[in-house]
Short mmCIF file of C-alpha atoms in Angstrom, two decimals:
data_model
loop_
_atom_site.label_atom_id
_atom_site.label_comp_id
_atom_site.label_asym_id
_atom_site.label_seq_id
_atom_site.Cartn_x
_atom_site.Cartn_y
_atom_site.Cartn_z
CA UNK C 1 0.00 0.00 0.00
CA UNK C 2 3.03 2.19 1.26
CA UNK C 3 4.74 1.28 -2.08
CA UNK C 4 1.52 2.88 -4.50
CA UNK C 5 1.65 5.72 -2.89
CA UNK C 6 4.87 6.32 -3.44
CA UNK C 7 5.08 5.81 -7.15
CA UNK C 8 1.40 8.13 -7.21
CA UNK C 9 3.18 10.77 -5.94
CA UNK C 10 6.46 9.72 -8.12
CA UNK C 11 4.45 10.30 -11.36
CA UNK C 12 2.73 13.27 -9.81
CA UNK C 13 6.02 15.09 -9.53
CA UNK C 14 7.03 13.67 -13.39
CA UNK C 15 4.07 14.79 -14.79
CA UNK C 16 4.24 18.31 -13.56
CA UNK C 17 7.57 18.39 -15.05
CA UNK C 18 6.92 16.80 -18.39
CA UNK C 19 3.68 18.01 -19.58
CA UNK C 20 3.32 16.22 -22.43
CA UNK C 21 0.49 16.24 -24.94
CA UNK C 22 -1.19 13.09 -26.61
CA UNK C 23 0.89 13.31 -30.13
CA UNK C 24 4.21 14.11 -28.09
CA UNK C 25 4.45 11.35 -26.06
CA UNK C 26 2.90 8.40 -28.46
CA UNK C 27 5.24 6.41 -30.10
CA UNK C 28 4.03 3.76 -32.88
CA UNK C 29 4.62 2.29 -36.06
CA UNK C 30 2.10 2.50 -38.78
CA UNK C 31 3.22 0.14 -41.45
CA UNK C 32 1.66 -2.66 -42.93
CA UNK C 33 2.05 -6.56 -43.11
CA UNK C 34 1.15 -6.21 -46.50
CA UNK C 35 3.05 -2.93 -47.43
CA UNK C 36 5.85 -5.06 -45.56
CA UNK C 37 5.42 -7.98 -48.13
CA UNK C 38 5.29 -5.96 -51.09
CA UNK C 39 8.72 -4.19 -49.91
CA UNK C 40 10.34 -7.33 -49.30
CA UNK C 41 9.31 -9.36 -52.37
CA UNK C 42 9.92 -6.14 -54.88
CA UNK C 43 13.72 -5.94 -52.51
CA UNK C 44 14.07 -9.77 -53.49
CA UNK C 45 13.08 -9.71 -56.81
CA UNK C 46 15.71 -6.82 -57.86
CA UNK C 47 18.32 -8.32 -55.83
CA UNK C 48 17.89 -11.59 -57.58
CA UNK C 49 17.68 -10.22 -60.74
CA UNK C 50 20.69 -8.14 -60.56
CA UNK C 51 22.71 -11.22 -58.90
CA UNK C 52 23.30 -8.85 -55.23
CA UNK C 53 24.88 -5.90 -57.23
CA UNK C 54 21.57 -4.06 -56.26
CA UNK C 55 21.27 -5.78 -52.89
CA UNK C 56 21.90 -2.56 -51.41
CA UNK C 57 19.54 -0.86 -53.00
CA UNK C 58 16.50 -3.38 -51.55
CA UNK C 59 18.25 -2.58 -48.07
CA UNK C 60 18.19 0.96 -48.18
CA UNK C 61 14.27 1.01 -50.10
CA UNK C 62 12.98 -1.28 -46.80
CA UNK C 63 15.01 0.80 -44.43
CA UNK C 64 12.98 4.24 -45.83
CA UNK C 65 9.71 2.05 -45.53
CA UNK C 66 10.43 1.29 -42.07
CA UNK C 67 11.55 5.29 -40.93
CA UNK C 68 8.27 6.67 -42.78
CA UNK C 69 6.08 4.70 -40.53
CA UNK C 70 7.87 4.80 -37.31
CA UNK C 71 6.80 7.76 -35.21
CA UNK C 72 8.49 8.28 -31.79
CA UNK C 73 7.26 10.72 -28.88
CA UNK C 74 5.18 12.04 -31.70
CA UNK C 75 8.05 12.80 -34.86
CA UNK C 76 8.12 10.34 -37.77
CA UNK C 77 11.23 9.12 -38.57
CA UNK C 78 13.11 9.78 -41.63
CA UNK C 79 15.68 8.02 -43.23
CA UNK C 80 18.63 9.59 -45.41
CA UNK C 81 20.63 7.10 -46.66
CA UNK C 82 21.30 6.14 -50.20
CA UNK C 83 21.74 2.75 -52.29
CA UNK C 84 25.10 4.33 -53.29
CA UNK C 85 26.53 5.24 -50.03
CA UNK C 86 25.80 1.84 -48.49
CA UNK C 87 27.30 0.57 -51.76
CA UNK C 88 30.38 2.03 -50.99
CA UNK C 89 30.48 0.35 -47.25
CA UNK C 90 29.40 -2.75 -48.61
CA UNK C 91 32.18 -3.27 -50.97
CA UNK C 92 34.81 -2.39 -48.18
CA UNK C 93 32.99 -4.39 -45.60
CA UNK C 94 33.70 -7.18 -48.29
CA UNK C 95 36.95 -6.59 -48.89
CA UNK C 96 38.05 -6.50 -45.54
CA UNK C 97 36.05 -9.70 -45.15
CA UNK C 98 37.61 -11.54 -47.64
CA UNK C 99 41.19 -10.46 -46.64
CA UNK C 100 40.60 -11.46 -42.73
CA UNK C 101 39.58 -14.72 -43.91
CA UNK C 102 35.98 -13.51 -42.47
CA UNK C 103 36.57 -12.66 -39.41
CA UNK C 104 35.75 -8.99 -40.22
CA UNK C 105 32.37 -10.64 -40.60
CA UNK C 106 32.02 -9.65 -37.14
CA UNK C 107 32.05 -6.36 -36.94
CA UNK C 108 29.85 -6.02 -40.34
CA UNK C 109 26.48 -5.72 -38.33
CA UNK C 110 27.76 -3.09 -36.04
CA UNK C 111 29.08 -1.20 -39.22
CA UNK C 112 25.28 -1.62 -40.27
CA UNK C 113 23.68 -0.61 -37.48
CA UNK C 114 25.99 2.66 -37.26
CA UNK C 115 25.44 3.27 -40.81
CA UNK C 116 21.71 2.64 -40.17
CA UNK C 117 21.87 5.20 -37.27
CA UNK C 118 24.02 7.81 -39.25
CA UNK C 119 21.12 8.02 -41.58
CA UNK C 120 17.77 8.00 -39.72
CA UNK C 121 16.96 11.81 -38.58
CA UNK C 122 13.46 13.13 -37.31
CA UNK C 123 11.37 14.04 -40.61
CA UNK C 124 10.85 17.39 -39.18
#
């Protein structure tokens, strides 16, 4: 009993220091499964097609898919980055691969997730 009191008066004090309206604070995505599927298969298909050259391409076209529907604390996402800059990376993140004998492999999904990050803003 002692213990809901306290957090009642904990988010008391918060909220009278974060007054937040309903589109601030609401964080969603708004995608599709079927938008989803369409991304992916279209992605696949040109990747296929093009034997990987275009791999990046299908990356960076699902990547913008997922920023335009993701809102957080009430901005949509955005995302920046282009086939031809993660082209770049992905070549080097191959070389250096192939030349460690793949043990640069490790550190490719960090280098991903950085790029990722690099290129994801707030659309506004």
């Amino acid at each position: 009993m002692e213990n809901n009191a306290a957090l009642a008066d904990h988010n008391a004090i918060i909220n009278q220091n974060h007054s937040f309206t309903d589109t601030e604070a609401r964080s969603y995505f708004d995608g599709g499964l079927f938008q989803f599927i369409g991304w992916t298969l279209l992605g696949l298909l040109v990747t296929v097609c093009t034997l990987g050259i275009c791999y990046p391409w299908s990356i960076t076209m699902i990547l913008g898919w997922k920023a335009r529907h993701t809102v957080i604390n009430g901005k949509r996402l955005k995302f920046t980055g282009s086939a031809v800059g993660l082209f770049g990376n992905w070549f080097k993140w191959w070389f250096f691969t192939i030349i460690t004998l793949g043990i640069y492999s490790f550190w490719v999904f960090i280098a991903m997730e950085k790029w990722k990050t690099k290129n994801t803003t707030f659309e506004n």
